[in-house]
Short mmCIF file of C-alpha atoms and ligand atoms in Angstrom, two decimals:
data_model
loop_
_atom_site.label_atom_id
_atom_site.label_comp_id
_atom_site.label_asym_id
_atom_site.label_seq_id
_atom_site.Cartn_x
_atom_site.Cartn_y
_atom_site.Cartn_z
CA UNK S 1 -54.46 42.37 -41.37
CA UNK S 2 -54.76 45.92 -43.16
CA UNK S 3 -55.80 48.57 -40.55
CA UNK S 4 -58.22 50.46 -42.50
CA UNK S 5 -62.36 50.29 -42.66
CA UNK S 6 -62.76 47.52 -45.64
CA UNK S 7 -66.71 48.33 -45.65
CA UNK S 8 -66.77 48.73 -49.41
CA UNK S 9 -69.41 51.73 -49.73
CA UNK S 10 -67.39 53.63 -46.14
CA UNK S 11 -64.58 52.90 -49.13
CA UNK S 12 -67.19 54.46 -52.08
CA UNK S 13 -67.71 57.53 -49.29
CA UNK S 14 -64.48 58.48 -48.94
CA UNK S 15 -63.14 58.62 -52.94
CA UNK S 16 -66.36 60.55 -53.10
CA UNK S 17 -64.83 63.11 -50.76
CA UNK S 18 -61.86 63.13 -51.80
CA UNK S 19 -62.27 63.89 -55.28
CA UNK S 20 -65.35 66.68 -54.04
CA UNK S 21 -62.40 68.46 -51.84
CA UNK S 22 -60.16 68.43 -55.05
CA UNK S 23 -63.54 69.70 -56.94
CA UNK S 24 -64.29 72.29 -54.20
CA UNK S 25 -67.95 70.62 -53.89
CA UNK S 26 -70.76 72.35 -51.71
CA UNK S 27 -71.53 69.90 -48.64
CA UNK S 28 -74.93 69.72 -49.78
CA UNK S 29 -73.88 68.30 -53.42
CA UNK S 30 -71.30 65.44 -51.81
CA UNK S 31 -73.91 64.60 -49.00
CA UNK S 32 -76.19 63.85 -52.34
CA UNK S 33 -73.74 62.43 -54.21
CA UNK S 34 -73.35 60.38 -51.10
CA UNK S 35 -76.35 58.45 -50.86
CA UNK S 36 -78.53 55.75 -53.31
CA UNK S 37 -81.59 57.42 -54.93
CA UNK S 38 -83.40 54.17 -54.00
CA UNK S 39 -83.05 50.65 -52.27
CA UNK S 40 -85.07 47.47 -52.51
CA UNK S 41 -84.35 44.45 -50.48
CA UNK S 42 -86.57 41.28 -51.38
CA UNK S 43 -87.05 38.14 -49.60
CA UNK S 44 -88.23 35.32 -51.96
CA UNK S 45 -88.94 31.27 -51.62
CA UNK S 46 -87.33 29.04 -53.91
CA UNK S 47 -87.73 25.09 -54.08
CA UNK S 48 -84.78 23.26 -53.54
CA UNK S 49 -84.13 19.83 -55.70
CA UNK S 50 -85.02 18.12 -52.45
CA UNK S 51 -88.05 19.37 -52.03
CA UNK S 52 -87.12 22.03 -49.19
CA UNK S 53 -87.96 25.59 -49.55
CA UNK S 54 -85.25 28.10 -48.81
CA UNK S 55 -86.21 31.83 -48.31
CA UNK S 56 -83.22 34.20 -50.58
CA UNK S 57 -82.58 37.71 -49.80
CA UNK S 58 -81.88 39.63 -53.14
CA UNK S 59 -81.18 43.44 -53.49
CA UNK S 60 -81.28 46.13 -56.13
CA UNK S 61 -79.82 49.49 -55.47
CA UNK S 62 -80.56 52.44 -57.90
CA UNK S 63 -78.04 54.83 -56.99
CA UNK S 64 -77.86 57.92 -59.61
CA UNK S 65 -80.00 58.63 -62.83
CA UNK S 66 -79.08 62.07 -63.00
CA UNK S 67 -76.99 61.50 -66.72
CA UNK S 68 -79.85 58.42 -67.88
CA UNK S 69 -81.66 55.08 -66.57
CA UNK S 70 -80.20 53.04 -64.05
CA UNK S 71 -77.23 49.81 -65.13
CA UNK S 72 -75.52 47.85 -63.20
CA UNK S 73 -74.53 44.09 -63.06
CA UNK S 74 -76.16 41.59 -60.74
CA UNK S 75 -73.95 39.33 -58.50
CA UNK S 76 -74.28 36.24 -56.51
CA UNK S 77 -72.33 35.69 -54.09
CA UNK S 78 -71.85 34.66 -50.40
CA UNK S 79 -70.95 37.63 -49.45
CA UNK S 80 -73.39 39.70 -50.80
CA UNK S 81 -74.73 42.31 -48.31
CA UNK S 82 -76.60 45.64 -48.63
CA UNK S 83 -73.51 47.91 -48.75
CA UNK S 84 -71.74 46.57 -50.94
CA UNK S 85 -74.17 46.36 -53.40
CA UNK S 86 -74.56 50.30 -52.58
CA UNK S 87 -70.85 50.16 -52.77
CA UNK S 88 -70.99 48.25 -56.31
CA UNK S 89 -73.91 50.70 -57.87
CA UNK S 90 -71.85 53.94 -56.92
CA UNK S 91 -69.20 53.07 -58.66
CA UNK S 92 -71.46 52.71 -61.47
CA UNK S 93 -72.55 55.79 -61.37
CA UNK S 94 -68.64 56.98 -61.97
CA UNK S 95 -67.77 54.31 -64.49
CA UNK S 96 -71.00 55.77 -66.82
CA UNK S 97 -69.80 59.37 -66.25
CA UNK S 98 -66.18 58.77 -66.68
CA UNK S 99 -66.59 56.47 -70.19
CA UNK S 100 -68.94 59.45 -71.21
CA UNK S 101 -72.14 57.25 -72.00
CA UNK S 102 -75.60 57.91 -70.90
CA UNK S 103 -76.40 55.83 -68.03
CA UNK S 104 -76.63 56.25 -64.51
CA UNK S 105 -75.61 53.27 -61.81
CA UNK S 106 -76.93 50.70 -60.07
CA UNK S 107 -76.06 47.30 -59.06
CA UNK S 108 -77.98 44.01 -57.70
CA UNK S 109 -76.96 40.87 -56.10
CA UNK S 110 -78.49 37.57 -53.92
CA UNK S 111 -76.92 36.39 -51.15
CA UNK S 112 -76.20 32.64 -52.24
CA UNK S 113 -73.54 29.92 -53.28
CA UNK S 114 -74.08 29.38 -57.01
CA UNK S 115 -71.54 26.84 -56.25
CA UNK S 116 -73.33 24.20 -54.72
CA UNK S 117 -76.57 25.15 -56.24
CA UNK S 118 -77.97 23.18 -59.41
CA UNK S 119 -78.89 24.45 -62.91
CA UNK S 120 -82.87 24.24 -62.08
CA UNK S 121 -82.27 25.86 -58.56
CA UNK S 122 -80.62 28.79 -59.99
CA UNK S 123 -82.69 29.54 -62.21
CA UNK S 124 -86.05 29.42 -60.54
CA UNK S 125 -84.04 31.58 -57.66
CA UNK S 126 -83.08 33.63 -60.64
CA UNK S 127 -86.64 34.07 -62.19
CA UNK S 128 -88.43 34.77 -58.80
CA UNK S 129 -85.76 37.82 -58.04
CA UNK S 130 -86.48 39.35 -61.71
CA UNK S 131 -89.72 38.84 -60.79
CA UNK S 132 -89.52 40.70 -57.23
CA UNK S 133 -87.07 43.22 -58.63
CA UNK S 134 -89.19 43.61 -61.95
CA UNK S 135 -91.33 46.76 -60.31
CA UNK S 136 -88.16 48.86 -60.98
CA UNK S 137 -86.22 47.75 -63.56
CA UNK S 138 -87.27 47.69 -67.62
CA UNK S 139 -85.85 48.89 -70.24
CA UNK S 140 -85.87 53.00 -70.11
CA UNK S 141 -85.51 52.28 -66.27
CA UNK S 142 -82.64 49.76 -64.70
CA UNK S 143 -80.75 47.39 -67.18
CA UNK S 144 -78.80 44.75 -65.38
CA UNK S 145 -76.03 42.88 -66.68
CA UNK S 146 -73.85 39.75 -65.22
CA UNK S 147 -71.26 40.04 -62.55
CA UNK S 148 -69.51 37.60 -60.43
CA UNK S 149 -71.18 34.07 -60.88
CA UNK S 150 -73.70 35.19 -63.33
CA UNK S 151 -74.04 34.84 -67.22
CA UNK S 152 -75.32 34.95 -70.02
CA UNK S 153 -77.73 32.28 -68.88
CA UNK S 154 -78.88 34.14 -66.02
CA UNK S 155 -79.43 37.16 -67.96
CA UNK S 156 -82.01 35.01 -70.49
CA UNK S 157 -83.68 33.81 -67.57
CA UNK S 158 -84.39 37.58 -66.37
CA UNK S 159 -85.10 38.44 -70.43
CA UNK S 160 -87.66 35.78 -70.19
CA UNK S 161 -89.00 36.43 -66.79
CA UNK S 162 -89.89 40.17 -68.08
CA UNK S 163 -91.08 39.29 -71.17
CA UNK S 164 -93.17 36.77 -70.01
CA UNK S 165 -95.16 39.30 -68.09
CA UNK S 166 -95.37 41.76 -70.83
CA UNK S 167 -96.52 39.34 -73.60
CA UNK S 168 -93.76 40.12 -75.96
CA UNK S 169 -89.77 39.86 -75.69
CA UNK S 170 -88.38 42.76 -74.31
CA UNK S 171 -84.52 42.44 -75.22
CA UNK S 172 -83.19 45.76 -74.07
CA UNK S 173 -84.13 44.86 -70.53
CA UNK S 174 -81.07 43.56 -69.54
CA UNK S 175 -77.27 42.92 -71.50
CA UNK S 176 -74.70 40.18 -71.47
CA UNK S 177 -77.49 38.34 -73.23
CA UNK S 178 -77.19 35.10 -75.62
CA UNK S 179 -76.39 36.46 -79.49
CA UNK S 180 -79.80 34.33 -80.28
CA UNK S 181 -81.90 36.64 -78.21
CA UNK S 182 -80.50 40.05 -78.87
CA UNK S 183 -76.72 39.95 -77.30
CA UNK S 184 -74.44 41.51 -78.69
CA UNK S 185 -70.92 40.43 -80.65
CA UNK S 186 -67.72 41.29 -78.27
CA UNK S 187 -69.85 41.88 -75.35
CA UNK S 188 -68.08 38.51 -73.39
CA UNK S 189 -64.72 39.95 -73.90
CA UNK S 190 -65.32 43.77 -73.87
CA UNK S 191 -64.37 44.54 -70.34
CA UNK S 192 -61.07 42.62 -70.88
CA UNK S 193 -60.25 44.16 -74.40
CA UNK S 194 -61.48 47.39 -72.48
CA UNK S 195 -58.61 46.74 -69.96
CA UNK S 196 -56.33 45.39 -72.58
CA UNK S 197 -57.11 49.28 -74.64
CA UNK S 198 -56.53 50.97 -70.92
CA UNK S 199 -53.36 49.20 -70.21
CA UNK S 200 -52.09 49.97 -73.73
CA UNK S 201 -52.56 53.61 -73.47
CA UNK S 202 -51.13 53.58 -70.07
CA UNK S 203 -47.87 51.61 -71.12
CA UNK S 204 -47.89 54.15 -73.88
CA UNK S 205 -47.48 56.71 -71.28
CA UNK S 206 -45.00 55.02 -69.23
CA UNK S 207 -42.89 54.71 -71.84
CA UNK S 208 -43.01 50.32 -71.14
CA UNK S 209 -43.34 47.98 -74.14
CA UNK S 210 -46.12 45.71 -73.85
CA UNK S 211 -44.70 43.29 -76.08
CA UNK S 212 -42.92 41.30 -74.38
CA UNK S 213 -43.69 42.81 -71.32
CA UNK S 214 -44.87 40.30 -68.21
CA UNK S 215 -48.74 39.94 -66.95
CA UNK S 216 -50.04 38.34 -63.63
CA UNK S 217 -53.65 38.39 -63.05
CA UNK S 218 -55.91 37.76 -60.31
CA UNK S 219 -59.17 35.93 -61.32
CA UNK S 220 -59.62 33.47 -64.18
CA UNK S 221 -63.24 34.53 -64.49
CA UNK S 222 -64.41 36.36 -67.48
CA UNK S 223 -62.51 39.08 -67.04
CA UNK S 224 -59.09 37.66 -66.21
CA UNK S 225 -59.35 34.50 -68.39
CA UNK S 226 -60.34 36.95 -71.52
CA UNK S 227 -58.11 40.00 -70.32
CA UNK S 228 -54.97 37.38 -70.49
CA UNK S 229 -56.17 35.72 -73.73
CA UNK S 230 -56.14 39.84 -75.33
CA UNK S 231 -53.02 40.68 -73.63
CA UNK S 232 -50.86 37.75 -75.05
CA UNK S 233 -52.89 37.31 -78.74
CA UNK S 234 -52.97 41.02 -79.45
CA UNK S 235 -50.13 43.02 -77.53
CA UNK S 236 -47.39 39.85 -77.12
CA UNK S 237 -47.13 40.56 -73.50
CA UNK S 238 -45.99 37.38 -71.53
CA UNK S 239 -48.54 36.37 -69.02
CA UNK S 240 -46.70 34.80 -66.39
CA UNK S 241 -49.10 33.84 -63.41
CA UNK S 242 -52.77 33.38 -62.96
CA UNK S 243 -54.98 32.74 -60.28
CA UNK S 244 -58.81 31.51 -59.08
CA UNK S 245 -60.70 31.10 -55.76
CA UNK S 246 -58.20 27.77 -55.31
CA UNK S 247 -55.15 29.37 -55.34
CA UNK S 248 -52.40 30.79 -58.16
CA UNK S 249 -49.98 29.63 -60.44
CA UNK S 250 -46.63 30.83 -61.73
CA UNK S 251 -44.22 30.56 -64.45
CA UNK S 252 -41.27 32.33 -65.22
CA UNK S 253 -41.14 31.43 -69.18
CA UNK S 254 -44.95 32.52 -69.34
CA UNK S 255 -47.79 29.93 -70.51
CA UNK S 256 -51.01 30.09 -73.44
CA UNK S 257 -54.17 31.19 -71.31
CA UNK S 258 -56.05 29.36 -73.47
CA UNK S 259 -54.60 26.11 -72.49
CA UNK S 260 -55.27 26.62 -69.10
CA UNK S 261 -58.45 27.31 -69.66
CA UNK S 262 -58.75 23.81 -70.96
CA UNK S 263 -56.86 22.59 -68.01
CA UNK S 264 -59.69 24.43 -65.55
CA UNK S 265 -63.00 22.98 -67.08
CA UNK S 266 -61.25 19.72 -67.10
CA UNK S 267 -59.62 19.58 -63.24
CA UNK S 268 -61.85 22.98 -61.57
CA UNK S 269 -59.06 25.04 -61.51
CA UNK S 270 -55.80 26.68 -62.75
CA UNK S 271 -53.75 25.46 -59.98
CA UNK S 272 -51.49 22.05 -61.62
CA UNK S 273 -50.88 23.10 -64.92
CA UNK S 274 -48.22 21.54 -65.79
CA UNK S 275 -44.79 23.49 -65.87
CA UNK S 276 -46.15 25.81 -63.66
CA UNK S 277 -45.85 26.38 -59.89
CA UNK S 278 -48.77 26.75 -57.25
CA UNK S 279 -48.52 30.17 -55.54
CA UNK S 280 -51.18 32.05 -53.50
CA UNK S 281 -53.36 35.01 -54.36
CA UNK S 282 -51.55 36.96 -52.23
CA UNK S 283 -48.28 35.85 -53.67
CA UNK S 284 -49.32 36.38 -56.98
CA UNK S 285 -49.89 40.23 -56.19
CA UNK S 286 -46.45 40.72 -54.90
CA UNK S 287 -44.72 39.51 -58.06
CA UNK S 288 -41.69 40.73 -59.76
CA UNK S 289 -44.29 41.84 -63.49
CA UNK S 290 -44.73 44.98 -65.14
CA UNK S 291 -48.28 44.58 -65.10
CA UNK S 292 -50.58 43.37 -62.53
CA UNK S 293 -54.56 43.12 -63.49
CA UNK S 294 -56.36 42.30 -60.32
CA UNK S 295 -59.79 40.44 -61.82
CA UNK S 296 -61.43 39.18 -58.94
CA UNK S 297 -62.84 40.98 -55.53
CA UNK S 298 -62.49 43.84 -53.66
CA UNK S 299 -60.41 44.42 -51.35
CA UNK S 300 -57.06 42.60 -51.94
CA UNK S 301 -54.41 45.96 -52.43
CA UNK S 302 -54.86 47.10 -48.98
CA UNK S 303 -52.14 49.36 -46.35
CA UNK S 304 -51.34 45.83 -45.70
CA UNK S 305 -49.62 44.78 -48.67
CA UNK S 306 -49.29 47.52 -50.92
CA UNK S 307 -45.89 48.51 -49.83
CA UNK S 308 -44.91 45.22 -51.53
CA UNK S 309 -46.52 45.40 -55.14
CA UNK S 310 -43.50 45.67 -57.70
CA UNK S 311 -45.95 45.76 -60.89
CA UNK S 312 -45.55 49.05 -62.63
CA UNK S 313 -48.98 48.84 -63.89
CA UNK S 314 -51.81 47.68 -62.08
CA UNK S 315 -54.99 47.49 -64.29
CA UNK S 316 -58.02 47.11 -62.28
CA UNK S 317 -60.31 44.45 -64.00
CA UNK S 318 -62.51 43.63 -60.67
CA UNK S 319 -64.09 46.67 -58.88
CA UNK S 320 -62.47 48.28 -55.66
CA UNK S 321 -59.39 45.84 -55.67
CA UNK S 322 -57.60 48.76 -53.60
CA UNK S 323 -58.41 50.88 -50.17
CA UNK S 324 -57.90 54.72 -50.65
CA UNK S 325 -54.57 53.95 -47.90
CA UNK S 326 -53.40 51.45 -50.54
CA UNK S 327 -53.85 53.88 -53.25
CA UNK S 328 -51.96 56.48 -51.09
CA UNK S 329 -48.77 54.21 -51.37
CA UNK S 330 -49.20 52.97 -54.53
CA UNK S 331 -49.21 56.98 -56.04
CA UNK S 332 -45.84 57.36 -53.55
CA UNK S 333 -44.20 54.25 -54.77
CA UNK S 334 -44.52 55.62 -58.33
CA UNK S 335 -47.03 52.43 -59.50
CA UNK S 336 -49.58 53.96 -61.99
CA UNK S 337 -52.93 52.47 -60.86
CA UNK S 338 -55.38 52.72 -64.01
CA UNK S 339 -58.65 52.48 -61.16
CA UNK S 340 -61.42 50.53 -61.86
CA UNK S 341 -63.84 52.65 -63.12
CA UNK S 342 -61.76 54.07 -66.19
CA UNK S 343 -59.95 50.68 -66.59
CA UNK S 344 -63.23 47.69 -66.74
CA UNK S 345 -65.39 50.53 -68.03
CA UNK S 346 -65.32 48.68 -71.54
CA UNK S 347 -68.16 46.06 -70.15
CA UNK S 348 -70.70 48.65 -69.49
CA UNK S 349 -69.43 50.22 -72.60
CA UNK S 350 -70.54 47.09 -75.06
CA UNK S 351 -73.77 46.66 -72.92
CA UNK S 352 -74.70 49.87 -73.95
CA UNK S 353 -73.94 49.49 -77.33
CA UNK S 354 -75.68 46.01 -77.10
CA UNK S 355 -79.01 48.14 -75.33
CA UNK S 356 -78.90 50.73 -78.41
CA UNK S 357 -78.75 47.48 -80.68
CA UNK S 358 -81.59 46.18 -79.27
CA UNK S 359 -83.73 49.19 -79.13
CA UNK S 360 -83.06 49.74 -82.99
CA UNK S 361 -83.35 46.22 -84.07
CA UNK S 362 -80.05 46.73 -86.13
CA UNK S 363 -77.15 44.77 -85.12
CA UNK S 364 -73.16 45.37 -85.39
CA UNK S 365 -70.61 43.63 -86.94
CA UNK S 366 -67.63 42.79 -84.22
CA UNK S 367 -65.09 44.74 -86.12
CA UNK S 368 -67.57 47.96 -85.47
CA UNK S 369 -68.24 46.95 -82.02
CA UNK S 370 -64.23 46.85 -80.93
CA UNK S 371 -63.33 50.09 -83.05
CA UNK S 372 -66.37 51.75 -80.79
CA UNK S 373 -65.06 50.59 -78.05
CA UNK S 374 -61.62 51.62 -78.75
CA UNK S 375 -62.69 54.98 -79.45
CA UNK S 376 -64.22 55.34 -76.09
CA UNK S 377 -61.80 53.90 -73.70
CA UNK S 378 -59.04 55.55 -75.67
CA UNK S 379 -61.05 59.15 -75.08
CA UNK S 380 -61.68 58.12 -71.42
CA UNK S 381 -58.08 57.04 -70.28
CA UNK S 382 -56.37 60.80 -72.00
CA UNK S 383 -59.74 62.61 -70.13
CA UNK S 384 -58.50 60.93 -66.71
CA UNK S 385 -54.49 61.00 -67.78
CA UNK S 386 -55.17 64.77 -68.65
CA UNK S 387 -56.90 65.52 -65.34
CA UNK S 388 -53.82 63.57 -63.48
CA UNK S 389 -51.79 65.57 -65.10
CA UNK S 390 -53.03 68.73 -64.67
CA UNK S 391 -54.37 68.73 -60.93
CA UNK S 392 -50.94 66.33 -59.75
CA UNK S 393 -53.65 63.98 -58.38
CA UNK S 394 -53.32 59.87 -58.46
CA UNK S 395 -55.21 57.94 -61.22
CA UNK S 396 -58.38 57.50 -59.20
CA UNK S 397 -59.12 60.83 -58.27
CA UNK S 398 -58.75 61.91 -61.74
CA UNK S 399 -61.33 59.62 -62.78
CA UNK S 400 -63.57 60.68 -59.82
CA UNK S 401 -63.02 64.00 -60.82
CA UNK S 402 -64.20 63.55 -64.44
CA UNK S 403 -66.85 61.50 -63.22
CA UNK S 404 -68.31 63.58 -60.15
CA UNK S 405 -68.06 67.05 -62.85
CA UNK S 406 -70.02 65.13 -65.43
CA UNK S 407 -72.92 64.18 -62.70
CA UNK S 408 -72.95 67.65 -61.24
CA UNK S 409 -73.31 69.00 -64.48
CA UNK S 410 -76.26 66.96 -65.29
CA UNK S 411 -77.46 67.83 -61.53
CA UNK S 412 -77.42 71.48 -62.57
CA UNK S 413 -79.07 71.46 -65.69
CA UNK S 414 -81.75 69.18 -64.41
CA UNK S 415 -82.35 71.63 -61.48
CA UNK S 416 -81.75 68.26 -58.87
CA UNK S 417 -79.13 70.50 -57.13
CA UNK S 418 -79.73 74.18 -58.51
P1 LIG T 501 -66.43 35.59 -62.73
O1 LIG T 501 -67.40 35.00 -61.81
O2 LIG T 501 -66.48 35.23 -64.16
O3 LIG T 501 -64.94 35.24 -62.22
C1 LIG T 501 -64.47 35.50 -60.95
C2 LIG T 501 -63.08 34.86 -60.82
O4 LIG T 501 -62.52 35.21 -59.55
C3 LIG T 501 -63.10 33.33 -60.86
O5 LIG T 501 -61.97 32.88 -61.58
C4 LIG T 501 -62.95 32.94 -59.40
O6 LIG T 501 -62.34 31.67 -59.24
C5 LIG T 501 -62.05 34.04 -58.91
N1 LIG T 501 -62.11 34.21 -57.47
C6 LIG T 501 -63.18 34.14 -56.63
N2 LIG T 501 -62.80 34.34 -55.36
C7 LIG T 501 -61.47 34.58 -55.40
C8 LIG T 501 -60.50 34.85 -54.41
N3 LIG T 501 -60.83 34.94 -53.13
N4 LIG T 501 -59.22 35.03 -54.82
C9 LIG T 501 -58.89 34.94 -56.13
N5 LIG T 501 -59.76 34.68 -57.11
C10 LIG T 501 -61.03 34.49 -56.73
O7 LIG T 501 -66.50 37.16 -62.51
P2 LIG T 501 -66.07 38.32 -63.49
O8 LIG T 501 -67.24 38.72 -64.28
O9 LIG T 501 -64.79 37.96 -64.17
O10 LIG T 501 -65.81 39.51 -62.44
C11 LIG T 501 -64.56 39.69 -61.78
C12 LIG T 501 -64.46 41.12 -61.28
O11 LIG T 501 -64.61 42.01 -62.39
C13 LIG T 501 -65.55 41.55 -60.28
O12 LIG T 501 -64.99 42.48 -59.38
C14 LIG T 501 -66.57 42.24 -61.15
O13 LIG T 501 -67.36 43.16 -60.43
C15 LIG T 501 -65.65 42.93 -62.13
N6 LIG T 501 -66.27 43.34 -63.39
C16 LIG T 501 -66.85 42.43 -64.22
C17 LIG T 501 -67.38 42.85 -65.42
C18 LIG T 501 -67.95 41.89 -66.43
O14 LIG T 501 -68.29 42.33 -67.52
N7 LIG T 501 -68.05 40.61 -66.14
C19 LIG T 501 -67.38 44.21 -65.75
C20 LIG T 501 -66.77 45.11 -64.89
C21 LIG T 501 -66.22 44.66 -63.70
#
C-alpha cells in the first residue's frame, strides 16, 4: 500500500505548490490558482429497462477561464466523486496553458457502471445530465469531450440534447463528435499520436532509438489501443505487453496491436492472445521496456512501486498515473517522466481544432490536422524540456511551470489578480 494521500485534487494541490515555490508565487495567486471557479452537482432520474427509476449524481466543475471558455472531458465511472473531477478539470487548466491553446479547464463525470448499463439507459442518463448541466456549458462557454467510458456516441447524444433546445444544431458544443455531425478527422487517435509525437521528441533527447525500441502500455482503451497501433506502424518500436481492467499480457518477441484488438471485441479482453502470457497491471509496470505509457487511471506509479519501474521513458497517456512521492523517485532513478499534461495534451489539441472547424464551417483534411498537431506538441515538449533544463527541475514541474506562468499572465492582464 503506497503511504501517501491518493485524493487526486490533495495530489492537483500539491504540483500546484510546488511548481508556485519554483515560480516564487504570491500566496494569494496559488490560494486562487488553488480552487474551481465554479461547481455544479446534479441529481437526475433515469428509467431503467425494467421499469425502475434510479436517481444519478452527475458533476461539472469549471475550474479556470482565465486564458478562454471552459473544456474538459466527461467520464463515467464508478468511482467518480467530486474531487476528482476537481482533480481532472485542474489539470485541464495546465494541459490548455502548457499546449499553448486558448482554453481554460474543466472536467465532468456521473457516478455509474456503463458496464452493466444498456444502450437506451445510457443514453437517456446521458441526455438528462446535458440537460441538467446545459445552464453552463455551450459553445463560447464549457465544451466537453469523451473520457473514460464515453464516446463519440455520448458526445451526439449531448450535441443533440443542446440543439434540441436551441432549435438548430449547435456542433461546437462539445468534440469527439461523429465526422457526420461536425467531428473532426484524427480526433480518435490524436491523444495517442500526441503521445506517440511526445515520446519521439523525448527519445530524441535521450539519445534511445525508437525503432526497435520495446513498449508496454497500461489501458487498451482509446488511448492505449491507438497509442500502440502509432508506436509500432509509424516509429517500429516493439510493443511487448498490454493490459485492460482484466488483467495484462506479455510477450517477449512483441505482437500487432491490431490483432489484439480483434481478439478483445471477440473474447472482452486482451488477456489469452495467443503466444502471449497473462501478467497483472501491476506486473506490467515493472517490466524490463524502454518505454512505459500508462493509459488507464490515476494513481498506479505510487512511493509504493516506483522504486521498481525499469522503463526509461514513461509517457503518461491517462491523467495523474503518478503521486508527486513517485515522481520524486522516478527524477532520482534517472526515468524521464513526459507528465500528463504535456504528454496526452494532443486530445484537447484536435478538439480544439475540431471546435474552430465547427465554428467556421470549413473542415480539414487529416494530413493538415496531424502536421497541426505535430507542430504543437513538438513546440510544447522543447517549452517544458527547455524549462527542465534550465531550472534542474523534473518533467512535471516544468510543465507546471509553463503552465501556471501562462495563467498568471492572463490573470494579470485581465486584472483577476492585479
Ligand atoms: P477508455 O475508456 O477508452 O479506456 C480505458 C482503458 O483502461 C480500457 O482498456 C480499460 O479496460 C482499462 N482499465 C480500466 N480500469 C483499469 C485498471 N484498473 N487497470 C488497467 N486498465 C484498466 O478511456 P481512454 O479515453 O483511453 O482514457 C484513458 C486515460 O487517458 C484516462 O486517464 C483519461 O483521462 C486519459 N485521457 C484520455 C483522452 C482521450 O482523448 N480519450 C485524452 C487525454 C487523457
Amino acid at each position: 500500500m503506497a503511504k501517501e494521500n491518493l485524493n487526486p485534487f490533495v495530489i492537483a494541490k500539491e504540483q500546484i505548490d510546488r511548481a508556485g515555490k519554483k515560480l516564487k508565487l504570491e500566496p494569494g495567486l496559488l490560494e486562487i490558482l488553488k480552487h474551481p471557479k465554479r461547481e455544479l452537482t446534479v441529481n437526475f432520474p433515469v428509467k431503467m429497462d425494467d421499469g425502475t427509476t434510479k436517481v444519478f449524481t452527475g458533476y461539472r466543475v469549471q475550474y479556470n477561464d482565465a486564458r478562454g471558455p471552459f473544456k474538459g472531458g466527461i467520464r463515467y465511472h464508478w468511482n467518480v466523486s467530486l474531487d476528482e473531477v476537481r482533480a481532472l478539470s485542474c489539470w485541464m487548466t495546465w494541459k490548455c496553458a502548457v499546449m499553448d491553446i486558448p482554453y481554460g479547464g474543466a472536467k465532468g463525470g456521473i457516478i455509474c457502471n456503463p458496464k452493466e448499463m444498456s444502450k437506451s439507459e445510457l443514453e437517456r442518463m446521458t441526455r438528462r445530465y446535458a440537460s441538467e448541466i446545459s445552464i453552463i456549458i455551450g459553445p463560447q462557454k464549457d465544451i466537453p469531450a469523451p473520457d473514460v467510458y464515453t464516446d463519440s456516441q455520448t458526445m451526439a447524444w449531448i450535441m443533440d440534447t443542446l440543439s434540441m433546445n436551441q432549435g438548430f444544431a449547435v456542433p461546437g458544443s462539445v468534440t469527439g463528435k461523429p465526422i457526420s455531425i461536425g467531428g473532426s478527422l484524427g480526433r480518435d487517435e490524436a491523444t495517442s499520436r500526441g503521445l506517440m509525437y511526445a515520446t519521439r521528441e523525448a527519445a530524441k533527447r535521450m539519445k534511445l532509438n525508437v525503432k526497435g525500441s520495446t513498449v508496454a502500455v497500461q489501458g487498451f482503451g482509446n488511448v492505449g489501443y491507438h497509442y500502440a497501433r502509432l508506436m509500432q506502424d509509424e516509429l517500429g518500436a516493439k510493443i511487448v505487453a498490454v493490459s485492460d481492467s482484466k488483467g495484462g499480457i506479455y510477450s517477449e518477441r512483441g505482437f500487432d496491436p491490431k490483432q489484439v484488438l480483434v481478439y478483445k471485441e471477440k473474447t472482452g479482453s486482451v488477456v489469452g492472445y495467443p503466444g502471449t502470457k497473462k501478467i497483472s497491471n501491476e506486473d506490467l509496470l515493472e517490466l524490463d521496456v524502454d518505454i512505459l505509457a500508462p493509459s488507464a487511471l490515476e494513481n498506479v506509479i505510487t512511493s509504493e512501486n516506483a522504486d521498481r519501474i525499469r522503463a526509461k521513458i514513461s509517457a503518461e497517456g491517462a491523467n495523474g498515473p503518478t503521486t508527486p512521492e513517485a515522481d520524486d523517485i522516478l527524477f532520482k532513478k534517472g526515468v524521464l517522466v513526459i507528465p500528463d499534461i504535456l504528454a496526452n495534451g494532443g486530445g484537447v489539441t484536435v478538439s480544439y481544432f475540431e471546435w474552430v472547424q465547427d465554428l467556421a464551417n470549413f473542415f480539414w483534411t487529416k494530413q493538415e490536422v496531424d502536421q497541426r498537431l505535430e507542430g504543437i506538441m513538438t513546440r510544447a515538449f522543447e517549452g517544458v524540456w527547455n524549462m527542465h533544463n534550465e531550472k534542474k527541475v523534473d518533467m512535471r514541474q516544468a510543465a507546471y511551470m509553463v503552465a501556471i506562468s501562462r495563467v498568471v499572465e492572463a490573470y494579470k492582464w485581465r486584472g483577476i489578480y492585479p
